[in-house]
């Protein structure tokens, strides 16, 4: 009888486990089928990147994107809303024309920088000058009045517009080394001259504006063919434009050779005053543990040199498509699943920091945060973010992920706590288990990160689809897990510089009124 009873218990356990495993496998199988057979990624990408475009905080396009996302979630029967967390300088980019008008005519590749005052419809025409080589700050001060009524070029002239990999492929080793040595000396000389001038590249802008410059011309080369990084302007009254390397160095050479080049700039941007800023929050309510949360995280804003496709349009697509699939195939999750599309990440994680600060009741009950930010590539790295027992639950969840996806992923446990870089850090700083889904580069840093080349055509949809499956399955497993995740942290090592133990990153205060 005892043996019969024991066998019955074993049979019941095996049967229950088998049924659960079958149910689990069916949901995962269905997620994979939906992701491949009914993908909405290209439609979402077109509507977001092509139709709406870049999503600079404070712009009408950012607001349009928030409203579009809420409508899209609701079309999938997912509750969603825009939650205001602050205000930002409102600004709308208009048409930018930059033309060389002397010594010959040529339309130049470039754009006005963000939050910069516009010109009149007639624009501004002026001669170009470069920063002088000086022996002292006094000599620079003596030169300064000569900038009145002129465009001042503030970036160093690059020796070459070819990326290093192109040199390495085609040049002789001696030629490649010669170029690198020349560039190193050039950078040293530029830095030494700026020290003599007495200003940094940032601080000199205000000085030039106050001296009566007609405008500022910059060129932040991204070390790739045709790629420049596009950020914000620092002038208050005069136009600031970034001109792509190929045209910028041409103009610089003209100045050096005494050609006295002139450019005509029309920049029809608008100052819109202060405008509200939002996070878009979507929610699938949990049924058994509704007060515990799995969060799918991506920042929604971008810079506006391109259309914000890989930073972070692709991360946004992953989280939205994963939510669509989960709502369709897993409509009654054990825990509440939230998608957070954060505003103003690019200016310091402001949207997610505000969410963490405003919602301690959620942050204190997070099961896991999955954040994706760094480009269009398939996810290849996950680390435990410094949580001592992260191996136990992340490894358990990853086992359910199809091998076609998980085989690419390297894991590191317990990992290291993030203190910045992307929105997972906002949650880690508050002690919540938040994990970065880190992807392959696809030349992200040089070609699409914050550049004029970050556009729809750079998206690798096979890899984004891979990430949708990973995110949806991980969210499903985290929601269904019988145990709550441990928040126990690793003991951080000694800081070699101070001799004291390193400390867990502490929560930061968001900038809730920005761009002033």
Short mmCIF file of C-alpha atoms in Angstrom, two decimals:
data_model
loop_
_atom_site.label_atom_id
_atom_site.label_comp_id
_atom_site.label_asym_id
_atom_site.label_seq_id
_atom_site.Cartn_x
_atom_site.Cartn_y
_atom_site.Cartn_z
CA UNK A 1 0.00 0.00 0.00
CA UNK A 2 2.82 2.38 0.92
CA UNK A 3 4.55 1.67 -2.38
CA UNK A 4 1.28 2.16 -4.25
CA UNK A 5 0.69 5.49 -2.48
CA UNK A 6 4.23 6.66 -3.27
CA UNK A 7 3.83 5.72 -6.91
CA UNK A 8 0.54 7.62 -7.01
CA UNK A 9 2.21 10.76 -5.63
CA UNK A 10 5.04 10.46 -8.16
CA UNK A 11 2.56 9.92 -11.00
CA UNK A 12 0.53 12.94 -9.90
CA UNK A 13 3.67 15.12 -9.71
CA UNK A 14 4.93 13.99 -13.10
CA UNK A 15 1.49 14.46 -14.67
CA UNK A 16 1.07 17.94 -13.19
CA UNK A 17 4.57 18.94 -14.23
CA UNK A 18 4.00 17.53 -17.70
CA UNK A 19 0.71 19.41 -18.10
CA UNK A 20 2.34 22.65 -16.93
CA UNK A 21 5.28 22.05 -19.26
CA UNK A 22 2.92 21.42 -22.17
CA UNK A 23 0.98 24.61 -21.40
CA UNK A 24 4.20 26.57 -21.09
CA UNK A 25 5.55 25.16 -24.34
CA UNK A 26 2.27 25.91 -26.13
CA UNK A 27 2.35 29.58 -25.11
CA UNK A 28 5.98 29.87 -26.17
CA UNK A 29 5.25 28.07 -29.45
CA UNK A 30 2.30 30.38 -30.08
CA UNK A 31 4.45 33.45 -29.37
CA UNK A 32 7.00 32.29 -31.92
CA UNK A 33 4.32 31.56 -34.53
CA UNK A 34 2.68 34.95 -34.02
CA UNK A 35 6.00 36.80 -34.15
CA UNK A 36 6.94 35.17 -37.44
CA UNK A 37 3.53 34.71 -39.04
CA UNK A 38 1.78 37.96 -38.16
CA UNK A 39 4.56 40.46 -37.51
CA UNK A 40 3.51 44.10 -37.28
CA UNK A 41 7.09 45.38 -37.06
CA UNK A 42 7.41 46.90 -40.53
CA UNK A 43 4.07 48.67 -40.28
CA UNK A 44 4.94 50.04 -36.85
CA UNK A 45 8.37 51.11 -38.07
CA UNK A 46 6.93 52.91 -41.07
CA UNK A 47 4.32 54.75 -39.03
CA UNK A 48 6.79 55.75 -36.33
CA UNK A 49 9.98 56.51 -38.27
CA UNK A 50 8.68 57.53 -41.71
CA UNK A 51 5.36 59.21 -40.89
CA UNK A 52 6.11 60.76 -37.48
CA UNK A 53 9.88 60.95 -37.72
CA UNK A 54 12.38 61.97 -35.03
CA UNK A 55 11.12 62.37 -31.48
CA UNK A 56 13.08 65.16 -29.84
CA UNK A 57 11.72 66.03 -26.40
CA UNK A 58 9.65 69.20 -26.52
CA UNK A 59 8.68 68.90 -30.19
CA UNK A 60 5.22 68.35 -31.73
CA UNK A 61 6.57 65.10 -33.22
CA UNK A 62 7.28 63.76 -29.73
CA UNK A 63 3.70 64.50 -28.70
CA UNK A 64 2.42 62.98 -31.93
CA UNK A 65 4.39 59.82 -31.19
CA UNK A 66 2.97 59.54 -27.66
CA UNK A 67 -0.57 59.91 -28.98
CA UNK A 68 0.09 57.40 -31.77
CA UNK A 69 1.41 54.82 -29.28
CA UNK A 70 -1.62 55.18 -27.00
CA UNK A 71 -3.97 54.74 -29.96
CA UNK A 72 -2.01 51.73 -31.18
CA UNK A 73 -2.09 50.02 -27.78
CA UNK A 74 -5.82 50.66 -27.48
CA UNK A 75 -6.39 49.17 -30.94
CA UNK A 76 -4.92 45.97 -29.45
CA UNK A 77 -7.28 46.24 -26.42
CA UNK A 78 -4.42 47.24 -24.14
CA UNK A 79 -5.04 50.02 -21.66
CA UNK A 80 -2.64 52.91 -22.20
CA UNK A 81 -2.15 56.54 -21.29
CA UNK A 82 0.34 59.38 -21.46
CA UNK A 83 1.57 60.30 -17.99
CA UNK A 84 3.00 63.79 -17.62
CA UNK A 85 6.23 63.98 -15.65
CA UNK A 86 7.50 67.48 -16.43
CA UNK A 87 7.95 70.31 -18.94
CA UNK A 88 10.53 71.03 -21.62
CA UNK A 89 11.47 73.82 -23.99
CA UNK A 90 9.10 73.48 -26.91
CA UNK A 91 10.71 73.67 -30.33
CA UNK A 92 9.81 72.71 -33.87
CA UNK A 93 12.39 72.08 -36.57
CA UNK A 94 11.71 73.75 -39.89
CA UNK A 95 13.43 73.65 -43.25
CA UNK A 96 17.20 74.15 -43.12
CA UNK A 97 19.07 75.34 -46.21
CA UNK A 98 22.84 75.78 -46.09
CA UNK A 99 24.41 77.00 -49.32
CA UNK A 100 27.89 78.15 -50.21
CA UNK A 101 27.48 81.34 -52.24
CA UNK A 102 31.16 82.32 -52.68
CA UNK A 103 33.56 81.57 -54.33
CA UNK A 104 31.05 79.35 -56.15
CA UNK A 105 27.56 77.99 -55.60
CA UNK A 106 26.96 74.66 -53.84
CA UNK A 107 24.23 73.33 -51.58
CA UNK A 108 25.87 71.89 -48.46
CA UNK A 109 24.89 68.86 -46.40
CA UNK A 110 24.03 69.93 -42.87
CA UNK A 111 21.29 70.94 -40.49
CA UNK A 112 20.41 73.32 -37.71
CA UNK A 113 21.02 71.97 -34.22
CA UNK A 114 18.17 71.36 -31.78
CA UNK A 115 16.43 74.08 -29.73
CA UNK A 116 18.20 76.77 -31.74
CA UNK A 117 16.47 80.05 -32.66
CA UNK A 118 15.47 80.29 -36.29
CA UNK A 119 16.50 82.83 -38.88
CA UNK A 120 14.23 85.10 -40.87
CA UNK A 121 12.84 83.74 -44.13
CA UNK A 122 15.63 85.66 -45.92
CA UNK A 123 18.26 83.85 -43.85
CA UNK A 124 21.79 84.96 -42.98
CA UNK A 125 24.70 85.39 -45.39
CA UNK A 126 28.21 85.82 -44.06
CA UNK A 127 31.87 84.99 -44.55
CA UNK A 128 33.40 82.04 -42.73
CA UNK A 129 36.36 82.22 -40.36
CA UNK A 130 38.14 79.57 -38.29
CA UNK A 131 39.51 79.78 -34.76
CA UNK A 132 43.01 81.28 -34.84
CA UNK A 133 46.23 79.71 -33.65
CA UNK A 134 47.35 81.90 -30.75
CA UNK A 135 50.16 82.14 -28.24
CA UNK A 136 47.99 83.37 -25.36
CA UNK A 137 44.48 84.21 -24.21
CA UNK A 138 45.34 87.88 -24.64
CA UNK A 139 46.07 87.29 -28.33
CA UNK A 140 42.72 85.52 -28.74
CA UNK A 141 40.95 88.40 -26.98
CA UNK A 142 42.54 90.81 -29.42
CA UNK A 143 41.32 88.67 -32.35
CA UNK A 144 37.79 88.20 -31.01
CA UNK A 145 36.20 91.44 -32.38
CA UNK A 146 36.99 90.26 -35.93
CA UNK A 147 34.20 87.63 -35.71
CA UNK A 148 31.49 90.29 -35.84
CA UNK A 149 29.12 89.54 -38.70
CA UNK A 150 30.84 86.28 -39.61
CA UNK A 151 30.15 82.55 -39.28
CA UNK A 152 32.75 80.95 -37.00
CA UNK A 153 33.85 77.35 -37.61
CA UNK A 154 34.57 75.74 -34.22
CA UNK A 155 35.43 72.12 -35.10
CA UNK A 156 38.89 70.86 -35.91
CA UNK A 157 39.55 70.12 -39.57
CA UNK A 158 39.79 66.34 -39.92
CA UNK A 159 42.73 64.97 -41.87
CA UNK A 160 40.62 62.30 -43.55
CA UNK A 161 36.96 61.50 -44.09
CA UNK A 162 37.66 57.79 -44.44
CA UNK A 163 36.95 55.57 -41.42
CA UNK A 164 39.87 53.65 -39.95
CA UNK A 165 38.51 50.32 -41.17
CA UNK A 166 38.66 51.64 -44.74
CA UNK A 167 42.27 52.71 -44.32
CA UNK A 168 43.15 49.39 -42.74
CA UNK A 169 41.64 47.51 -45.67
CA UNK A 170 43.27 49.46 -48.50
CA UNK A 171 46.30 51.44 -47.29
CA UNK A 172 49.81 50.12 -46.83
CA UNK A 173 50.66 49.61 -43.15
CA UNK A 174 53.11 52.51 -43.41
CA UNK A 175 50.51 54.84 -44.89
CA UNK A 176 47.90 53.86 -42.31
CA UNK A 177 50.34 54.50 -39.47
CA UNK A 178 51.40 57.80 -41.01
CA UNK A 179 47.75 58.95 -41.10
CA UNK A 180 47.17 57.93 -37.47
CA UNK A 181 50.32 59.69 -36.28
CA UNK A 182 49.39 62.84 -38.19
CA UNK A 183 45.89 62.80 -36.70
CA UNK A 184 47.27 62.31 -33.19
CA UNK A 185 49.60 65.29 -33.58
CA UNK A 186 46.78 67.35 -35.03
CA UNK A 187 44.55 66.60 -32.02
CA UNK A 188 47.34 67.48 -29.60
CA UNK A 189 47.95 70.78 -31.39
CA UNK A 190 44.22 71.57 -31.42
CA UNK A 191 43.87 70.85 -27.71
CA UNK A 192 46.96 72.89 -26.88
CA UNK A 193 45.64 75.83 -28.90
CA UNK A 194 42.24 75.68 -27.17
CA UNK A 195 44.04 75.75 -23.83
CA UNK A 196 45.87 78.89 -24.93
CA UNK A 197 42.60 80.44 -26.11
CA UNK A 198 41.23 79.78 -22.64
CA UNK A 199 37.91 78.14 -23.53
CA UNK A 200 36.53 74.71 -24.32
CA UNK A 201 34.64 73.99 -27.52
CA UNK A 202 31.44 74.36 -25.47
CA UNK A 203 32.24 77.49 -23.51
CA UNK A 204 33.61 79.39 -26.49
CA UNK A 205 30.19 79.43 -28.19
CA UNK A 206 28.72 82.01 -25.80
CA UNK A 207 31.85 84.16 -26.13
CA UNK A 208 31.58 84.16 -29.93
CA UNK A 209 27.88 84.94 -29.82
CA UNK A 210 28.44 87.87 -27.45
CA UNK A 211 31.20 89.13 -29.76
CA UNK A 212 28.68 89.51 -32.58
CA UNK A 213 29.24 86.39 -34.66
CA UNK A 214 26.59 85.87 -37.35
CA UNK A 215 26.40 82.17 -36.52
CA UNK A 216 28.27 79.06 -35.41
CA UNK A 217 29.30 76.25 -37.77
CA UNK A 218 30.19 72.91 -36.22
CA UNK A 219 30.99 69.43 -37.54
CA UNK A 220 30.83 66.53 -35.10
CA UNK A 221 32.17 63.71 -37.27
CA UNK A 222 31.09 60.24 -36.23
CA UNK A 223 34.10 58.52 -37.85
CA UNK A 224 31.99 56.95 -40.57
CA UNK A 225 31.30 57.84 -44.21
CA UNK A 226 28.82 60.72 -44.27
CA UNK A 227 27.89 60.35 -40.60
CA UNK A 228 27.80 63.24 -38.15
CA UNK A 229 26.41 63.31 -34.63
CA UNK A 230 23.60 65.82 -34.21
CA UNK A 231 22.86 67.29 -30.78
CA UNK A 232 21.60 70.58 -29.36
CA UNK A 233 22.73 74.16 -29.95
CA UNK A 234 24.25 76.45 -27.30
CA UNK A 235 23.50 79.81 -28.87
CA UNK A 236 20.53 81.91 -27.78
CA UNK A 237 20.09 84.37 -30.65
CA UNK A 238 22.17 83.27 -33.65
CA UNK A 239 21.94 80.11 -35.77
CA UNK A 240 24.09 77.06 -35.08
CA UNK A 241 24.45 74.48 -37.84
CA UNK A 242 26.33 71.20 -38.16
CA UNK A 243 27.81 70.57 -41.60
CA UNK A 244 28.85 67.08 -42.67
CA UNK A 245 32.57 66.39 -42.68
CA UNK A 246 33.03 66.34 -46.44
CA UNK A 247 31.61 69.85 -46.88
CA UNK A 248 33.00 71.22 -43.62
CA UNK A 249 36.60 70.36 -44.45
CA UNK A 250 36.17 71.82 -47.94
CA UNK A 251 35.08 75.13 -46.39
CA UNK A 252 37.92 74.96 -43.87
CA UNK A 253 40.49 74.51 -46.65
CA UNK A 254 39.00 77.48 -48.47
CA UNK A 255 39.43 79.66 -45.39
CA UNK A 256 43.03 78.44 -44.99
CA UNK A 257 43.80 79.28 -48.62
CA UNK A 258 42.35 82.78 -48.35
CA UNK A 259 39.32 82.15 -50.58
CA UNK A 260 37.01 83.97 -48.13
CA UNK A 261 34.08 81.54 -48.56
CA UNK A 262 30.57 82.72 -47.72
CA UNK A 263 27.52 80.66 -46.82
CA UNK A 264 23.82 81.46 -46.76
CA UNK A 265 21.80 79.82 -43.97
CA UNK A 266 18.01 79.64 -43.72
CA UNK A 267 16.70 77.85 -40.62
CA UNK A 268 12.95 78.10 -40.13
CA UNK A 269 12.61 76.63 -36.65
CA UNK A 270 10.05 77.80 -34.09
CA UNK A 271 10.23 78.40 -30.34
CA UNK A 272 7.03 77.01 -28.80
CA UNK A 273 7.59 78.01 -25.18
CA UNK A 274 7.38 75.40 -22.42
CA UNK A 275 5.38 72.25 -23.24
CA UNK A 276 4.39 69.22 -21.14
CA UNK A 277 6.47 66.04 -21.39
CA UNK A 278 5.17 62.49 -21.02
CA UNK A 279 5.84 58.80 -20.66
CA UNK A 280 3.53 56.42 -22.52
CA UNK A 281 2.43 53.64 -20.16
CA UNK A 282 0.53 50.55 -21.34
CA UNK A 283 -0.76 47.83 -19.02
CA UNK A 284 -2.06 44.26 -19.14
CA UNK A 285 -3.53 43.70 -15.69
CA UNK A 286 -2.44 40.65 -13.71
CA UNK A 287 -5.00 38.17 -12.43
CA UNK A 288 -3.30 36.39 -9.51
CA UNK A 289 -0.68 38.92 -8.43
CA UNK A 290 -1.84 42.19 -9.96
CA UNK A 291 0.27 44.24 -7.54
CA UNK A 292 3.49 42.68 -8.82
CA UNK A 293 4.95 43.90 -12.10
CA UNK A 294 6.94 42.89 -15.16
CA UNK A 295 8.03 45.96 -17.09
CA UNK A 296 9.01 46.12 -20.77
CA UNK A 297 11.17 49.22 -21.09
CA UNK A 298 12.42 51.39 -23.96
CA UNK A 299 12.99 55.09 -24.37
CA UNK A 300 10.68 56.72 -26.89
CA UNK A 301 12.53 59.95 -27.56
CA UNK A 302 15.44 60.46 -29.93
CA UNK A 303 17.75 63.09 -31.30
CA UNK A 304 16.61 64.48 -34.63
CA UNK A 305 19.51 64.26 -37.06
CA UNK A 306 17.84 61.17 -38.54
CA UNK A 307 14.51 59.60 -37.58
CA UNK A 308 15.62 57.82 -34.40
CA UNK A 309 15.34 54.38 -35.98
CA UNK A 310 17.95 52.43 -34.00
CA UNK A 311 18.05 54.80 -31.03
CA UNK A 312 15.57 53.91 -29.92
CA UNK A 313 12.90 53.19 -32.47
CA UNK A 314 13.85 49.50 -32.60
CA UNK A 315 13.69 49.14 -28.81
CA UNK A 316 10.26 50.77 -28.90
CA UNK A 317 9.10 48.41 -31.66
CA UNK A 318 10.26 45.39 -29.63
CA UNK A 319 8.28 46.39 -26.55
CA UNK A 320 5.14 47.36 -28.45
CA UNK A 321 5.11 44.20 -30.59
CA UNK A 322 5.81 42.03 -27.53
CA UNK A 323 2.86 43.64 -25.73
CA UNK A 324 0.61 43.05 -28.75
CA UNK A 325 1.57 39.39 -28.86
CA UNK A 326 1.22 38.90 -25.11
CA UNK A 327 -2.22 40.49 -25.07
CA UNK A 328 -3.35 38.22 -27.90
CA UNK A 329 -1.89 34.95 -26.56
CA UNK A 330 -1.55 35.57 -22.82
CA UNK A 331 -4.37 38.02 -22.00
CA UNK A 332 -4.65 37.07 -18.32
CA UNK A 333 -1.11 37.13 -16.95
CA UNK A 334 -0.36 36.13 -13.37
CA UNK A 335 1.44 39.44 -12.75
CA UNK A 336 0.69 42.84 -14.29
CA UNK A 337 2.76 43.51 -17.41
CA UNK A 338 3.60 47.15 -18.16
CA UNK A 339 5.22 48.70 -21.19
CA UNK A 340 7.04 51.94 -20.40
CA UNK A 341 8.02 54.15 -23.33
CA UNK A 342 10.06 56.85 -21.64
CA UNK A 343 10.54 60.50 -22.58
CA UNK A 344 13.79 62.48 -22.43
CA UNK A 345 16.15 59.57 -21.94
CA UNK A 346 18.62 61.38 -24.15
CA UNK A 347 18.92 64.26 -21.70
CA UNK A 348 19.64 62.05 -18.69
CA UNK A 349 17.01 59.29 -18.23
CA UNK A 350 14.49 61.92 -17.12
CA UNK A 351 11.28 60.10 -18.02
CA UNK A 352 12.16 56.81 -16.35
CA UNK A 353 13.73 58.54 -13.33
CA UNK A 354 10.49 60.47 -12.86
CA UNK A 355 8.44 57.27 -13.17
CA UNK A 356 10.56 55.57 -10.52
CA UNK A 357 10.27 58.61 -8.25
CA UNK A 358 6.49 58.95 -8.77
CA UNK A 359 5.54 55.26 -8.47
CA UNK A 360 7.26 53.64 -5.48
CA UNK A 361 4.27 51.30 -5.11
CA UNK A 362 5.19 49.79 -8.48
CA UNK A 363 8.96 49.94 -8.15
CA UNK A 364 8.86 48.16 -4.77
CA UNK A 365 6.97 45.25 -6.34
CA UNK A 366 8.79 44.74 -9.62
CA UNK A 367 9.46 41.17 -10.63
CA UNK A 368 11.73 42.22 -13.51
CA UNK A 369 12.42 45.03 -15.97
CA UNK A 370 13.61 44.18 -19.47
CA UNK A 371 15.15 47.18 -21.24
CA UNK A 372 16.38 47.36 -24.84
CA UNK A 373 18.14 50.39 -26.21
CA UNK A 374 21.43 49.92 -28.05
CA UNK A 375 20.49 49.47 -31.68
CA UNK A 376 18.88 47.16 -34.17
CA UNK A 377 20.96 44.00 -33.60
CA UNK A 378 19.82 40.74 -32.02
CA UNK A 379 20.34 40.54 -28.27
CA UNK A 380 23.62 38.81 -27.45
CA UNK A 381 24.32 39.75 -23.80
CA UNK A 382 22.39 39.77 -20.56
CA UNK A 383 24.04 40.37 -17.20
CA UNK A 384 22.61 40.06 -13.73
CA UNK A 385 22.90 43.79 -12.91
CA UNK A 386 24.57 43.07 -9.59
CA UNK A 387 21.72 41.06 -8.07
CA UNK A 388 23.24 38.13 -6.21
CA UNK A 389 20.65 35.52 -7.18
CA UNK A 390 19.89 36.77 -10.69
CA UNK A 391 21.33 33.57 -12.16
CA UNK A 392 18.55 31.53 -10.55
CA UNK A 393 15.64 33.27 -12.19
CA UNK A 394 17.08 34.64 -15.45
CA UNK A 395 18.55 31.25 -16.34
CA UNK A 396 15.23 29.63 -15.51
CA UNK A 397 13.36 32.01 -17.82
CA UNK A 398 15.92 31.73 -20.60
CA UNK A 399 15.45 27.96 -20.72
CA UNK A 400 12.00 28.53 -22.20
CA UNK A 401 13.33 30.79 -24.96
CA UNK A 402 13.69 28.95 -28.29
CA UNK A 403 17.24 27.82 -28.99
CA UNK A 404 17.26 29.78 -32.25
CA UNK A 405 17.13 32.92 -30.09
CA UNK A 406 18.92 31.94 -26.87
CA UNK A 407 21.95 30.39 -28.58
CA UNK A 408 23.20 33.87 -29.44
CA UNK A 409 23.09 35.11 -25.84
CA UNK A 410 25.98 35.21 -23.39
CA UNK A 411 25.06 35.72 -19.75
CA UNK A 412 27.14 37.16 -16.93
CA UNK A 413 26.15 36.66 -13.30
CA UNK A 414 25.82 38.33 -10.94
CA UNK A 415 26.98 41.15 -13.16
CA UNK A 416 27.34 44.80 -12.24
CA UNK A 417 24.77 47.49 -11.36
CA UNK A 418 24.22 50.08 -14.06
CA UNK A 419 24.36 53.72 -12.99
CA UNK A 420 23.54 55.28 -16.36
CA UNK A 421 23.46 54.73 -20.08
CA UNK A 422 19.85 53.67 -20.39
CA UNK A 423 16.59 53.44 -18.48
CA UNK A 424 17.29 50.12 -16.76
CA UNK A 425 19.67 52.15 -14.57
CA UNK A 426 16.77 54.22 -13.19
CA UNK A 427 15.26 51.04 -11.75
CA UNK A 428 18.56 49.47 -10.65
CA UNK A 429 19.39 52.61 -8.68
CA UNK A 430 16.11 52.11 -6.80
CA UNK A 431 17.03 48.48 -6.07
CA UNK A 432 14.64 46.90 -8.58
CA UNK A 433 15.87 43.98 -10.75
CA UNK A 434 16.24 45.60 -14.17
CA UNK A 435 18.18 44.05 -17.01
CA UNK A 436 19.61 45.40 -20.23
CA UNK A 437 19.00 43.29 -23.33
CA UNK A 438 22.25 44.23 -25.04
CA UNK A 439 22.47 43.77 -28.78
CA UNK A 440 24.98 43.38 -31.60
CA UNK A 441 26.55 46.60 -32.84
CA UNK A 442 25.75 46.75 -36.57
CA UNK A 443 28.18 49.74 -36.59
CA UNK A 444 25.84 51.47 -34.13
CA UNK A 445 28.33 53.81 -32.45
CA UNK A 446 29.80 55.29 -35.62
CA UNK A 447 26.90 55.15 -38.04
CA UNK A 448 23.53 55.42 -36.28
CA UNK A 449 23.96 56.42 -32.62
CA UNK A 450 22.78 60.05 -32.49
CA UNK A 451 23.64 60.62 -36.15
CA UNK A 452 22.10 61.94 -39.35
CA UNK A 453 22.11 58.33 -40.63
CA UNK A 454 19.78 56.81 -38.00
CA UNK A 455 16.92 55.99 -40.37
CA UNK A 456 14.46 53.20 -41.22
CA UNK A 457 16.74 51.61 -43.83
CA UNK A 458 19.26 50.73 -41.08
CA UNK A 459 16.77 48.46 -39.26
CA UNK A 460 17.57 44.73 -39.41
CA UNK A 461 14.08 43.30 -39.03
CA UNK A 462 15.21 39.68 -38.58
CA UNK A 463 17.16 40.74 -35.50
CA UNK A 464 14.34 42.91 -34.15
CA UNK A 465 11.96 39.96 -34.60
CA UNK A 466 14.44 37.82 -32.65
CA UNK A 467 14.30 40.36 -29.82
CA UNK A 468 10.50 40.42 -29.81
CA UNK A 469 10.42 36.65 -29.22
CA UNK A 470 13.04 36.91 -26.47
CA UNK A 471 11.22 39.75 -24.72
CA UNK A 472 7.77 38.22 -24.96
CA UNK A 473 8.91 34.81 -23.68
CA UNK A 474 10.97 36.32 -20.85
CA UNK A 475 8.01 38.50 -19.83
CA UNK A 476 5.71 35.48 -19.89
CA UNK A 477 8.10 33.39 -17.79
CA UNK A 478 8.72 36.19 -15.30
CA UNK A 479 4.99 36.71 -14.92
CA UNK A 480 4.26 33.01 -14.41
CA UNK A 481 7.15 32.32 -12.03
CA UNK A 482 5.91 30.90 -8.72
CA UNK A 483 8.59 32.77 -6.80
CA UNK A 484 9.30 36.47 -6.53
CA UNK A 485 12.75 37.60 -7.64
CA UNK A 486 15.39 38.23 -5.00
CA UNK A 487 16.73 41.77 -4.64
CA UNK A 488 19.79 40.79 -2.65
CA UNK A 489 22.79 42.69 -3.99
CA UNK A 490 26.40 41.70 -4.43
CA UNK A 491 29.05 43.12 -2.14
CA UNK A 492 30.88 45.60 -4.35
CA UNK A 493 34.70 45.50 -4.40
CA UNK A 494 37.13 48.09 -3.08
CA UNK A 495 37.58 51.19 -5.19
CA UNK A 496 41.30 51.33 -6.02
CA UNK A 497 41.22 55.13 -6.19
CA UNK A 498 39.64 55.74 -2.77
CA UNK A 499 40.44 52.53 -0.90
CA UNK A 500 36.80 52.40 0.16
CA UNK A 501 34.15 49.84 -0.85
CA UNK A 502 32.27 50.86 -3.97
CA UNK A 503 28.66 51.81 -3.37
CA UNK A 504 25.48 50.81 -5.15
CA UNK A 505 24.36 53.67 -7.43
CA UNK A 506 21.82 55.88 -5.70
CA UNK A 507 18.59 57.24 -7.22
CA UNK A 508 18.92 60.49 -9.14
CA UNK A 509 16.45 63.34 -9.32
CA UNK A 510 15.01 63.85 -12.81
CA UNK A 511 15.17 67.21 -14.54
CA UNK A 512 11.48 68.04 -14.72
CA UNK A 513 11.82 71.46 -16.36
CA UNK A 514 14.44 71.38 -19.07
CA UNK A 515 15.85 73.08 -22.12
CA UNK A 516 15.75 76.56 -20.63
#
